[in-house]
Tab-separated table of C-alpha atoms in Angstrom:
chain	number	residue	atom	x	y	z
A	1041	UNK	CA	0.000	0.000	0.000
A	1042	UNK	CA	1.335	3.468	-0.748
A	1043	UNK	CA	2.276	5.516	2.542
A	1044	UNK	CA	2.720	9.216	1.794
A	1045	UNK	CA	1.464	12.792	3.641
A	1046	UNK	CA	-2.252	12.975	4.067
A	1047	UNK	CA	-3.076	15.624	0.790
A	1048	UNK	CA	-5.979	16.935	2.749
A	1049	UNK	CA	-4.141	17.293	5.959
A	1050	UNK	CA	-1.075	19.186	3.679
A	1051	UNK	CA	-4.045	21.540	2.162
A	1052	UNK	CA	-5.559	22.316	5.932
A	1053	UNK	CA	-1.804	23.047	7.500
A	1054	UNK	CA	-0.704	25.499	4.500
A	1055	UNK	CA	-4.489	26.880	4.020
A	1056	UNK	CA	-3.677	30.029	5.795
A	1057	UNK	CA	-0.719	30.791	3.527
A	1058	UNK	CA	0.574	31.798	0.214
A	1059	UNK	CA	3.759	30.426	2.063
A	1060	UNK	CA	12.514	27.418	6.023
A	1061	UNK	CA	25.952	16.468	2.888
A	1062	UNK	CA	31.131	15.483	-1.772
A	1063	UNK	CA	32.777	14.255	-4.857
A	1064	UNK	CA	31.657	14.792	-8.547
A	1065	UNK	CA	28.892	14.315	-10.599
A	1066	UNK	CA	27.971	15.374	-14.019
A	1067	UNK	CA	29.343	18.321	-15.834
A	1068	UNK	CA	29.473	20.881	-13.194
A	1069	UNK	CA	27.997	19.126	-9.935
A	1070	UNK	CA	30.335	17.950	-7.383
A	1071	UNK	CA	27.806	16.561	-5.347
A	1072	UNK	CA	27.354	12.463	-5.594
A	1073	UNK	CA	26.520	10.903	-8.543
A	1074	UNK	CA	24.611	8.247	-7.301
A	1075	UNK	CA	21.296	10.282	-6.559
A	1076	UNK	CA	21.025	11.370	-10.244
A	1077	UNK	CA	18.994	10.286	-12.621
A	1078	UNK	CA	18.593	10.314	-16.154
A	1079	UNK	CA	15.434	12.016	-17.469
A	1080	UNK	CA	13.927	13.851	-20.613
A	1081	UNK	CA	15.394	17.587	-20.824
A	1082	UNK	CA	13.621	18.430	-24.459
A	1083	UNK	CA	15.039	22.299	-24.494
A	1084	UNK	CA	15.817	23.902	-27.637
A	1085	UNK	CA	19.530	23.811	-28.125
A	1086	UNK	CA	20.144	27.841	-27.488
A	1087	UNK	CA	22.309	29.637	-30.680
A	1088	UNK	CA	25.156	30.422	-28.317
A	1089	UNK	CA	26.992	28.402	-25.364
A	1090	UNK	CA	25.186	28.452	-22.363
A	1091	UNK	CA	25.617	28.524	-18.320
A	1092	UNK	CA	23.076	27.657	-16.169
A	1093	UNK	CA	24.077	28.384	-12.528
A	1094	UNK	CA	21.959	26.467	-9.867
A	1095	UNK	CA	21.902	27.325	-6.137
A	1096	UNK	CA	21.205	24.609	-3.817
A	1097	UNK	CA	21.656	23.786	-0.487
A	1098	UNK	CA	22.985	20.053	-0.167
A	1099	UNK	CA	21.001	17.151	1.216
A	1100	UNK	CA	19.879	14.022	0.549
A	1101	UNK	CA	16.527	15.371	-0.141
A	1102	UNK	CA	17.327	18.181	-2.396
A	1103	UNK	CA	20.623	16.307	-4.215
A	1104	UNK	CA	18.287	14.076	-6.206
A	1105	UNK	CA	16.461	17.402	-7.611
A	1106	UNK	CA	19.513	19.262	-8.818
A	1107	UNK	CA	21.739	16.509	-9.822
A	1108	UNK	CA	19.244	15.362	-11.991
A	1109	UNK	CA	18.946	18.868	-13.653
A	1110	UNK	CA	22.722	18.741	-14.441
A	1111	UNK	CA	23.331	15.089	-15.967
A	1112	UNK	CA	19.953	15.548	-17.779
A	1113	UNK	CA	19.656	19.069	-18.864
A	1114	UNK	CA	23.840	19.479	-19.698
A	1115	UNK	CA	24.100	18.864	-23.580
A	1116	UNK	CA	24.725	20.734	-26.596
A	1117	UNK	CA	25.168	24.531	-25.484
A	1118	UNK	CA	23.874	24.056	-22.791
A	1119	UNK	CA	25.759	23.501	-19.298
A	1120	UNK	CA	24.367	23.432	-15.752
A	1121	UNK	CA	26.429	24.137	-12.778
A	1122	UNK	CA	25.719	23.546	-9.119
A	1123	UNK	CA	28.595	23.526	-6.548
A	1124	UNK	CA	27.991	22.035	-2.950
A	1125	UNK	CA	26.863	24.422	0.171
A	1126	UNK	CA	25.081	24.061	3.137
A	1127	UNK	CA	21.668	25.856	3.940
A	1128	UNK	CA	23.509	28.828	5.904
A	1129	UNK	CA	25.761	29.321	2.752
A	1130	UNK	CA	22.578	29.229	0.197
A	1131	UNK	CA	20.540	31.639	2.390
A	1132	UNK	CA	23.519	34.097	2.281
A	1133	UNK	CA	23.916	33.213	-1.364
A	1134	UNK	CA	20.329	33.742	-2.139
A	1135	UNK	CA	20.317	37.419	-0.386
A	1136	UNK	CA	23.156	38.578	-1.794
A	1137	UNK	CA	22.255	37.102	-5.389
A	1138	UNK	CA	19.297	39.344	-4.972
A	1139	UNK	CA	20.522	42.208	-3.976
A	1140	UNK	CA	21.661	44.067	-6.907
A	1141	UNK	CA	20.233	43.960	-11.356
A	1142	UNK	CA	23.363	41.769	-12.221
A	1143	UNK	CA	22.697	37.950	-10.106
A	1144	UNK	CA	25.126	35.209	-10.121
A	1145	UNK	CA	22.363	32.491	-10.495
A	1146	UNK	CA	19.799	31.326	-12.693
A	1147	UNK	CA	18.088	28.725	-10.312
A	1148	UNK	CA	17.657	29.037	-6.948
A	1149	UNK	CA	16.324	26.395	-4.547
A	1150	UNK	CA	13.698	28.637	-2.547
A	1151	UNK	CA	10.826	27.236	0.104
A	1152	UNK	CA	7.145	28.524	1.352
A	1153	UNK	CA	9.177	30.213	4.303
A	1154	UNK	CA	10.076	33.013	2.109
A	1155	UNK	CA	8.190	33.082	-1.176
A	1156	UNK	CA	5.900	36.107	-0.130
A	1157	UNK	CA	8.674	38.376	0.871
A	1158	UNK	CA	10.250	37.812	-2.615
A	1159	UNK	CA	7.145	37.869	-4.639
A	1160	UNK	CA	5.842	40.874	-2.948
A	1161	UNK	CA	9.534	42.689	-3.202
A	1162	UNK	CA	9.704	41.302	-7.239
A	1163	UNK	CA	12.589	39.513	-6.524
A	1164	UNK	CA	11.296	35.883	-7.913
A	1165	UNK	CA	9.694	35.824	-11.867
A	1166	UNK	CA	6.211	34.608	-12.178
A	1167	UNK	CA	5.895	31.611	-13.568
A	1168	UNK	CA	2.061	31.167	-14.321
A	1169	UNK	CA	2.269	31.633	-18.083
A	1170	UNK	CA	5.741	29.552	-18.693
A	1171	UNK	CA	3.555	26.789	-15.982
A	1172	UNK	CA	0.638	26.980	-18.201
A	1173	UNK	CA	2.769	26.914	-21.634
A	1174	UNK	CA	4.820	23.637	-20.467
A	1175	UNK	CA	1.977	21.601	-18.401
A	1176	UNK	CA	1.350	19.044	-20.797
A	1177	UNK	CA	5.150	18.408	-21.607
A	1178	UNK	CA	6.322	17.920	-18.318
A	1179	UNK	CA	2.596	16.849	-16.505
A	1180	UNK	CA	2.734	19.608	-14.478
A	1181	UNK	CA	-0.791	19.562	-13.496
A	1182	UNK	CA	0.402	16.183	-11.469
A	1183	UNK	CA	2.061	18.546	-9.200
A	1184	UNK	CA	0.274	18.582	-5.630
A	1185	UNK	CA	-2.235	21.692	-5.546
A	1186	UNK	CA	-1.874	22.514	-2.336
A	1187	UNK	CA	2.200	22.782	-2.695
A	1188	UNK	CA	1.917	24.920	-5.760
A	1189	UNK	CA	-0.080	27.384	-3.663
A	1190	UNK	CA	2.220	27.348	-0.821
A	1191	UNK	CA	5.104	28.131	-3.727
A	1192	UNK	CA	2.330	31.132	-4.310
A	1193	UNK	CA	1.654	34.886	-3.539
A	1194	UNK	CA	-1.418	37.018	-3.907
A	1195	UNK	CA	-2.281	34.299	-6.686
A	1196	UNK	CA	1.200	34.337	-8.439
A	1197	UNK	CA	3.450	31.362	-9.067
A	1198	UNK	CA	6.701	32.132	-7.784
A	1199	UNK	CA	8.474	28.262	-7.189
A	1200	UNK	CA	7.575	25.138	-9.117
A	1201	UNK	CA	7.325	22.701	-5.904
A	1202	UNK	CA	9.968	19.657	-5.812
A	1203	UNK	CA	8.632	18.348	-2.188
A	1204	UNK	CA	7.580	18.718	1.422
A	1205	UNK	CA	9.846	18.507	4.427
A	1206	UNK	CA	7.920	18.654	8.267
A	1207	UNK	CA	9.690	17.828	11.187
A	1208	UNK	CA	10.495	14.237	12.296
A	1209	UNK	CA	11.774	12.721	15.775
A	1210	UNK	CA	14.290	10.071	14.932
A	1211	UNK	CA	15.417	7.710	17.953
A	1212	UNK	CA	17.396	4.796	19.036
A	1213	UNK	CA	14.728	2.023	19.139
A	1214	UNK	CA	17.102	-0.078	20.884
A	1215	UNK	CA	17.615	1.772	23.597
A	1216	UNK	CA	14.206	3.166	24.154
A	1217	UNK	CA	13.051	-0.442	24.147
A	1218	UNK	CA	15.961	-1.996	26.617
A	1219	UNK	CA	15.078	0.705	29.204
A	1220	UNK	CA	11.151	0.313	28.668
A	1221	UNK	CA	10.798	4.075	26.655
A	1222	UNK	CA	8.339	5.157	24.235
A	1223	UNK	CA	8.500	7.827	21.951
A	1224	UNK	CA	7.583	10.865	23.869
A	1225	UNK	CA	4.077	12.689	22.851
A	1226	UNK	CA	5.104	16.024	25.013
A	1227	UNK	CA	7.919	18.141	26.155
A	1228	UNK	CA	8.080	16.759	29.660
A	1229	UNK	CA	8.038	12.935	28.555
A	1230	UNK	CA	10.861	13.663	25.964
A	1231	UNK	CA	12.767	15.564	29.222
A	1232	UNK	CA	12.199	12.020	31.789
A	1233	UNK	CA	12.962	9.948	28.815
A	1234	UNK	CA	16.768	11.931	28.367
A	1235	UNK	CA	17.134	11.283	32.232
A	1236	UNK	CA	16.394	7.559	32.094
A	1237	UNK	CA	19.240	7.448	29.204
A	1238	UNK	CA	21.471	9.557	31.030
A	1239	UNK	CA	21.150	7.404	34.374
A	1240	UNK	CA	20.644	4.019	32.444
A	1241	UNK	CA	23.546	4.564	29.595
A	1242	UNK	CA	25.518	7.276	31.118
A	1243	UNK	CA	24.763	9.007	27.794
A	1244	UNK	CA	25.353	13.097	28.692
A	1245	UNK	CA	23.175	14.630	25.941
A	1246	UNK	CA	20.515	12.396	24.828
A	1247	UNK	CA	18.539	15.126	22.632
A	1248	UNK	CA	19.675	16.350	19.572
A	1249	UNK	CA	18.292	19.661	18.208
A	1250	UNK	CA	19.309	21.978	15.486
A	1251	UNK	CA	19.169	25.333	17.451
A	1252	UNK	CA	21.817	27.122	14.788
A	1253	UNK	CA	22.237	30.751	16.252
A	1254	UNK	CA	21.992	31.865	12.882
A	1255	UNK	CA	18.531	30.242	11.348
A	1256	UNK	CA	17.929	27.053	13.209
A	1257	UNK	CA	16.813	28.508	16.537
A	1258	UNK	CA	14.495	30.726	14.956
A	1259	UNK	CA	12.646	27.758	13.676
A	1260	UNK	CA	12.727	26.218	16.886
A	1261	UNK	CA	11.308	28.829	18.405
A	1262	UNK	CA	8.592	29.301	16.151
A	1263	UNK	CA	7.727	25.940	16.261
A	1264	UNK	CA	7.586	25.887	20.280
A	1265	UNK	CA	5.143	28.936	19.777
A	1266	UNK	CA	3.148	27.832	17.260
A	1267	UNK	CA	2.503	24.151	19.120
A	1268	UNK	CA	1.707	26.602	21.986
A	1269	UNK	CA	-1.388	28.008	19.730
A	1270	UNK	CA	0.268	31.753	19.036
A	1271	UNK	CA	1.665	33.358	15.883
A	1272	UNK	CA	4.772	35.742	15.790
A	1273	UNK	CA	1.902	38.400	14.850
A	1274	UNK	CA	-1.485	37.912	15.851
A	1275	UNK	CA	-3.584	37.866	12.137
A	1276	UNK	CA	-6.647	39.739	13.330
A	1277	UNK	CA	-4.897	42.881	15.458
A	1278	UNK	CA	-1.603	42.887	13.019
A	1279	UNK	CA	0.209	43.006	16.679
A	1280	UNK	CA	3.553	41.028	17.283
A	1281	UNK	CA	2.879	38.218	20.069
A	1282	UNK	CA	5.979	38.583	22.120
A	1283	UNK	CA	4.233	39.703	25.066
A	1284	UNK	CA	2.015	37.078	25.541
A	1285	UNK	CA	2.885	34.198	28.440
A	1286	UNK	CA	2.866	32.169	25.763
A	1287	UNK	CA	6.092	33.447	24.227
A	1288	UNK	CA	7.651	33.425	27.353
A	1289	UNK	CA	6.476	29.921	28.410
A	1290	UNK	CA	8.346	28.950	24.536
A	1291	UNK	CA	11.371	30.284	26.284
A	1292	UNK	CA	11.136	28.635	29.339
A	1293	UNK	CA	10.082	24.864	27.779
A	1294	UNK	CA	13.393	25.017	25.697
A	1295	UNK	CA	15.562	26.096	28.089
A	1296	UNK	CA	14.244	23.049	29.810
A	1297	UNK	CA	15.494	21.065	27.435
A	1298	UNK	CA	19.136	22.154	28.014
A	1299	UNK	CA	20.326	19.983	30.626
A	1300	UNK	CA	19.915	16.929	27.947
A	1301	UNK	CA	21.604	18.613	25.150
A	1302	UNK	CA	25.529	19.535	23.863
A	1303	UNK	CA	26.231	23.170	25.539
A	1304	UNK	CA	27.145	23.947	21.953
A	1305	UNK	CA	23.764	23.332	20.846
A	1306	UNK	CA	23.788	26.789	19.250
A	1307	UNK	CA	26.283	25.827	17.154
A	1308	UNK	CA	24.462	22.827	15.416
A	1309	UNK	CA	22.640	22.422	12.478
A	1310	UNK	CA	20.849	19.576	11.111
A	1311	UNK	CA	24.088	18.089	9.606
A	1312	UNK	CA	25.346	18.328	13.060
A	1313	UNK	CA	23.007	16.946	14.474
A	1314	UNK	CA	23.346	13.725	12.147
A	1315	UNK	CA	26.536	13.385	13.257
A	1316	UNK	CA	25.546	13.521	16.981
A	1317	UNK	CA	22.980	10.551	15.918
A	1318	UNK	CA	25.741	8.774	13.804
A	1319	UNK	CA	27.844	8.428	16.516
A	1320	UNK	CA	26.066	7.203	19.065
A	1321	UNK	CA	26.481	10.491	21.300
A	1322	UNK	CA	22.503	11.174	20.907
A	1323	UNK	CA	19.080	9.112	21.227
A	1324	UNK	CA	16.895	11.228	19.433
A	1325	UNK	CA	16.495	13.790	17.821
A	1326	UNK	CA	14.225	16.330	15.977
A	1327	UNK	CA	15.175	17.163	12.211
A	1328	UNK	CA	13.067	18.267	8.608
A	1329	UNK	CA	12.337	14.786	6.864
A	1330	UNK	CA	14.691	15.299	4.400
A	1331	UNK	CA	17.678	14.656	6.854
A	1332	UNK	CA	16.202	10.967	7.838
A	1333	UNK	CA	16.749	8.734	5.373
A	1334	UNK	CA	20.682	9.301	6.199
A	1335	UNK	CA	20.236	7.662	9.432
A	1336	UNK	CA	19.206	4.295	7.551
A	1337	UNK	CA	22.331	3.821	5.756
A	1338	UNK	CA	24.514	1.231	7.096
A	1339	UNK	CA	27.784	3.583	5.364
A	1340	UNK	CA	26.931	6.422	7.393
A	1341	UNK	CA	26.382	4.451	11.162
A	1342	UNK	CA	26.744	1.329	12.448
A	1343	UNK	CA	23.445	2.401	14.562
A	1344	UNK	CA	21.207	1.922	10.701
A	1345	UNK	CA	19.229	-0.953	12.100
A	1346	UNK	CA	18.527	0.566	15.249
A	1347	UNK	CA	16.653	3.816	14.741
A	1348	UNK	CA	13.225	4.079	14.218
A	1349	UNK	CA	10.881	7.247	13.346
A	1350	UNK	CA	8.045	9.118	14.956
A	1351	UNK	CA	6.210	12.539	15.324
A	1352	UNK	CA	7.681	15.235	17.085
A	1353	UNK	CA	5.723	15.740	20.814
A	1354	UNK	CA	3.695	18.327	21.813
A	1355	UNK	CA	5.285	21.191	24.293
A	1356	UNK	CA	2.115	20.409	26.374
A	1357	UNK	CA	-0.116	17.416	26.591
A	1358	UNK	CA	-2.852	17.855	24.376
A	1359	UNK	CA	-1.199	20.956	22.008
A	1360	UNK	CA	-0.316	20.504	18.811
A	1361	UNK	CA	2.892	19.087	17.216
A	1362	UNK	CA	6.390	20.595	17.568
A	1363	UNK	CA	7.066	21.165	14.086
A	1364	UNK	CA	7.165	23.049	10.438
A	1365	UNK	CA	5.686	22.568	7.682
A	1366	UNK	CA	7.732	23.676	4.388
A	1367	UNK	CA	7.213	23.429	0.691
A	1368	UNK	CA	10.750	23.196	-1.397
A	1369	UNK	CA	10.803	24.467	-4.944
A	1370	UNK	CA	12.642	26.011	-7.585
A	1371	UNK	CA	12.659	29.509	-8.821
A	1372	UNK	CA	13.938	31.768	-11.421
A	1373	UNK	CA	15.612	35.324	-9.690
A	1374	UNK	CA	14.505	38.662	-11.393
A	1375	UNK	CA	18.112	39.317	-12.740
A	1376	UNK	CA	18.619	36.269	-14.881
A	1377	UNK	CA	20.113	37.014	-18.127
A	1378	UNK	CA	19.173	33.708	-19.037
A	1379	UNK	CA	16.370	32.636	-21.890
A	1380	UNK	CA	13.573	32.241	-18.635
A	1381	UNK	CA	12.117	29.336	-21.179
A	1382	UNK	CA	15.580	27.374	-20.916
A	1383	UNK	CA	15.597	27.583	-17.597
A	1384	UNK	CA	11.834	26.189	-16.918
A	1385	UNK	CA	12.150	23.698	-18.895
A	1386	UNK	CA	15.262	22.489	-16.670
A	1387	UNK	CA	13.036	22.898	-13.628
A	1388	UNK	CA	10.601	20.754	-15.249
A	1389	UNK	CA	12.716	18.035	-16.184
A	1390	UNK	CA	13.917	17.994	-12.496
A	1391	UNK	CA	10.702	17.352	-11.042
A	1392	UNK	CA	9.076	14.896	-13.857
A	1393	UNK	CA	7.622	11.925	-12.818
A	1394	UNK	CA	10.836	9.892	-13.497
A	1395	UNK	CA	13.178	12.208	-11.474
A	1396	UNK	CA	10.500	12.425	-8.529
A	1397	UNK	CA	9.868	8.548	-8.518
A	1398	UNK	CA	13.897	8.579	-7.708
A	1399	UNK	CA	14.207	10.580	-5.012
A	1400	UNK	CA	11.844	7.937	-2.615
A	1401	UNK	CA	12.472	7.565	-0.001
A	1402	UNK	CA	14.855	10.325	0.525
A	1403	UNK	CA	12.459	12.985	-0.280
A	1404	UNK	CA	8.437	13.052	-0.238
A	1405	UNK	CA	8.353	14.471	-3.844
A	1406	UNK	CA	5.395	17.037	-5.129
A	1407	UNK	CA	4.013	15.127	-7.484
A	1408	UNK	CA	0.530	13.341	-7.057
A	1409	UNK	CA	-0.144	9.438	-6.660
A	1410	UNK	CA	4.002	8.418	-6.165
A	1411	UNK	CA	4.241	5.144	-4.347
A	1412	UNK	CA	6.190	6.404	-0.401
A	1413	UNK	CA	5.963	2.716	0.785
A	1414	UNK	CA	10.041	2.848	1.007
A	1415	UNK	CA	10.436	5.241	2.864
A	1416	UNK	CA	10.736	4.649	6.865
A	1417	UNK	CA	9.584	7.886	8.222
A	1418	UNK	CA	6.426	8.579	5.938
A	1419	UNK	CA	3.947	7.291	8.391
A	1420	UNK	CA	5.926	9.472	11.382
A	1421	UNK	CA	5.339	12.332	8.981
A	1422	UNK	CA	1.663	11.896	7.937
A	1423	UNK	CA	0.909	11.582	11.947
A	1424	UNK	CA	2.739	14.995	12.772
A	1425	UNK	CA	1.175	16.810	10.139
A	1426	UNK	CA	-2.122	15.841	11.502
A	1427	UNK	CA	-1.688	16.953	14.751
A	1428	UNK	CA	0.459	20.050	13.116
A	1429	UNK	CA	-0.351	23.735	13.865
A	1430	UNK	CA	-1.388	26.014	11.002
A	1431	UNK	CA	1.548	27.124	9.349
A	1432	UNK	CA	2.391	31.217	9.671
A	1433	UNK	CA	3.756	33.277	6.704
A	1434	UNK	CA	3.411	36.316	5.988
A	1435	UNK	CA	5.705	39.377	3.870
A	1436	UNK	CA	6.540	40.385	7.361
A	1437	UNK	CA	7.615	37.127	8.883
A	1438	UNK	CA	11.340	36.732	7.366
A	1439	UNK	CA	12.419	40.198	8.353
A	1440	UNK	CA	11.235	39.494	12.363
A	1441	UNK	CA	12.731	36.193	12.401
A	1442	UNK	CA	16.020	37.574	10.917
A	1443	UNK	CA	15.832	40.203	13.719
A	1444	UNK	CA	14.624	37.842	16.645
A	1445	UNK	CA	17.293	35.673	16.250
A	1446	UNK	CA	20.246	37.479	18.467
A	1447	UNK	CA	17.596	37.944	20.550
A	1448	UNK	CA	16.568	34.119	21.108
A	1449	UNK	CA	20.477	33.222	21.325
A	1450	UNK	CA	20.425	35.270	24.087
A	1451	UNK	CA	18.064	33.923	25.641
A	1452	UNK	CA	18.925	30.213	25.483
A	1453	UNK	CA	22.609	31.158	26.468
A	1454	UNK	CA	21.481	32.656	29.578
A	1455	UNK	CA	22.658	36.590	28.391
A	1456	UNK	CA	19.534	38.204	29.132
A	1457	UNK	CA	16.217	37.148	30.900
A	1458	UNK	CA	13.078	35.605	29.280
A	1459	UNK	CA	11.546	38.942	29.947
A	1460	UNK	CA	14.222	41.166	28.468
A	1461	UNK	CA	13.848	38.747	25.739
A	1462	UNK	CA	10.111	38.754	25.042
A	1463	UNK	CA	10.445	43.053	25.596
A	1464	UNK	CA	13.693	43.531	22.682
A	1465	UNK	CA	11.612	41.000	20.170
A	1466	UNK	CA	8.565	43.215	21.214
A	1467	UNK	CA	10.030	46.188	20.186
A	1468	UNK	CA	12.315	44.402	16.839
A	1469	UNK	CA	8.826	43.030	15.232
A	1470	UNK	CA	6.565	46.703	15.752
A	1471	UNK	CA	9.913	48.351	14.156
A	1472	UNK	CA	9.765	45.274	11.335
A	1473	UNK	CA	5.496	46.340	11.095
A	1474	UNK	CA	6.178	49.443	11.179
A	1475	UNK	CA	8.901	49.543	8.871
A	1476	UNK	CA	6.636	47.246	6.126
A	1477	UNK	CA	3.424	49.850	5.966
């Protein structure tokens, strides 16, 4: 039976938005070979030679996507780079790509996180006639709906969707099971579980959480907020939430989580975080579902057999799931000198049915009707959307979290109080609203 993410349950989470791993491959990839795969790339052959520049964070989620755009779509005049980075280095990338009339890309790997800041700023080209002109060609229409309106703004196409990635809790079934654990459903159960590890195994940091002072701890946050039942900015008064108990109880349920974690948590990102889970240093831990399929692979950890997949808990008994929901696409940036045809053509060949068919089980692809039965977490993942939070994002949303997170670090590091905290992110998202009218 196919297992994949409940479509109605992916329509009701993103329904109040337009909506955040090398050796070579291919000519101009140096990421591995091994997740590309051939596919029909039907361009015209362009007069004049040709460089296609993709930017594209590396995983083994997203690596199927753009690999498959260079060994397919590199022939004739036509040549498609993509060097390896991580997601810190392609959000930097992306910004400063943007930033000025002359870009250094032609393809950028974007998500629902931040399509309506670009769309509303023109920074993105809308795709809606080059999606209607190349439907039948590439089957386009087989492309979830409710991820091509999360790839949306004010009813403009700005990404062609590749796949979803929500939050999963990976864990050490054997462990949990030789010191009678079950995956925790809240905050406090995932805390008593870390202390039966650390007493039973004399493991020091059982949890494993990407709280990355420079993107991943505004996620976290967000996601401890939003299971809590508030926004960053409340959608009927237009007012930032940061004042609420609710933002300060988010502050207060992770910094209970600190006593089970590396102090240099707030150096970590999900690659890190692997590694803590390779090793053997970590029991769990709490990652986008693109990262999980790594942890099955014998080559990566002799600990393959023994992990096992779940949703992420609550903060509180009965709240909703710690988590995010994000859409992953492709776009095309405003200052492309590129033939805009060329290059969505090469997004559509990257996402065919073919290419999305090979990136199961390490991605949960956009297109309709795809067999997930492979992959080990799919189940974990329909079961935490369901229980997931509505999903905020919003023009405004970007620029606070940018500014909010100094202000979190500081927090979680013990610099200033939860108070000071919840008064200086106060005061950064009014100037942000302020700022935007």
């Amino acid at each position: 039976m196919a297992i994949g993410l409940n479509k109605k349950v992916l329509i009701s989470c993103l329904a109040v938005t337009t909506l955040v791993g090398l050796a070579g491959c291919g000519a101009g990839s140096k990421t591995a070979e091994k997740t590309s795969t051939k596919v029909a790339c039907d361009f015209t052959n362009p007069p004049a030679a040709t460089t296609v520049n993709v930017l594209a964070y590396n995983s083994s989620a997203v690596d199927p996507y753009s690999n498959t755009m260079v060994s397919s779509c590199t022939r004739e005049n036509v040549t498609v780079k993509h060097d390896p980075i991580d997601f810190p280095g392609q959000v930097q990338k992306t910004t400063a790509t943007l930033a000025s009339d002359s870009g250094s890309y032609d393809i950028l790997e974007t998500y629902s996180f931040v399509i309506p800041d670009y769309g509303s700023r023109q920074k993105l080209v809308p795709l809606d006639d080059l999606f209607a002109k190349y439907s039948d060609e590439y089957k386009l229409g087989d492309l979830d709906e409710s991820m091509v309106k999360a790839m949306s703004y004010e009813g403009k196409l700005y990404g062609v969707p590749m796949q979803a990635q929500t939050h999963v809790m990976a864990y050490r079934k054997d462990l949990f099971d030789k010191n009678g654990i079950t995956p925790p459903t809240t905050f406090e159960e995932m805390k008593a579980a870390a202390k039966k590890l650390q007493d039973a195994e004399g493991m020091k940091y059982p949890i494993a959480l990407p709280w990355l002072a420079s993107g991943d701890i505004g996620t976290a946050y967000r996601a401890v907020l939003s299971s809590l039942g508030k926004f960053y900015v409340d959608p009927s008064t237009k007012k930032p939430n940061f004042d609420t108990p609710e933002a300060g109880k988010a502050f207060e349920e992770m910094k209970g989580l600190l006593p089970y974690m590396d102090p240099q948590v707030t150096t970590f990102d999900q690659p890190k975080v692997q590694q803590q889970l390779f090793n053997g240093t970590a029991a769990m831990g709490i990652m986008f579902s693109g990262r999980m399929v790594d942890l099955t692979k014998p080559e990566n950890t002799k600990f393959a057999e023994s992990f096992d997949f779940a949703p992420p808990p609550a903060v509180l008994e009965g709240g909703k799931t710690f988590g995010t929901l994000s859409v992953d696409g492709w776009s095309i940036p405003f200052n492309t000198k590129v033939d805009k045809d060329l290059l969505f053509e090469l997004i559509s060949a990257s996402v065919s049915e073919d290419a999305s068919k090979a990136s199961i089980p390490a991605a949960y692809p956009a297109r309709k009707g795809l067999d997930q039965s492979a992959s080990p977490y799919a189940k974990a993942a329909d079961t935490a959307i369901a229980n997931m939070a509505e999903q905020e994002s919003q023009t405004w949303l970007p620029p606070i979290n940018a500014a909010s997170l100094p202000i979190i670090t500081e927090v979680i590091s013990g610099k200033i109080s939860v108070a000071e905290g919840q008064k200086k992110m106060q005061a950064a998202a009014e100037k942000v609203l302020a700022d935007s009218t």
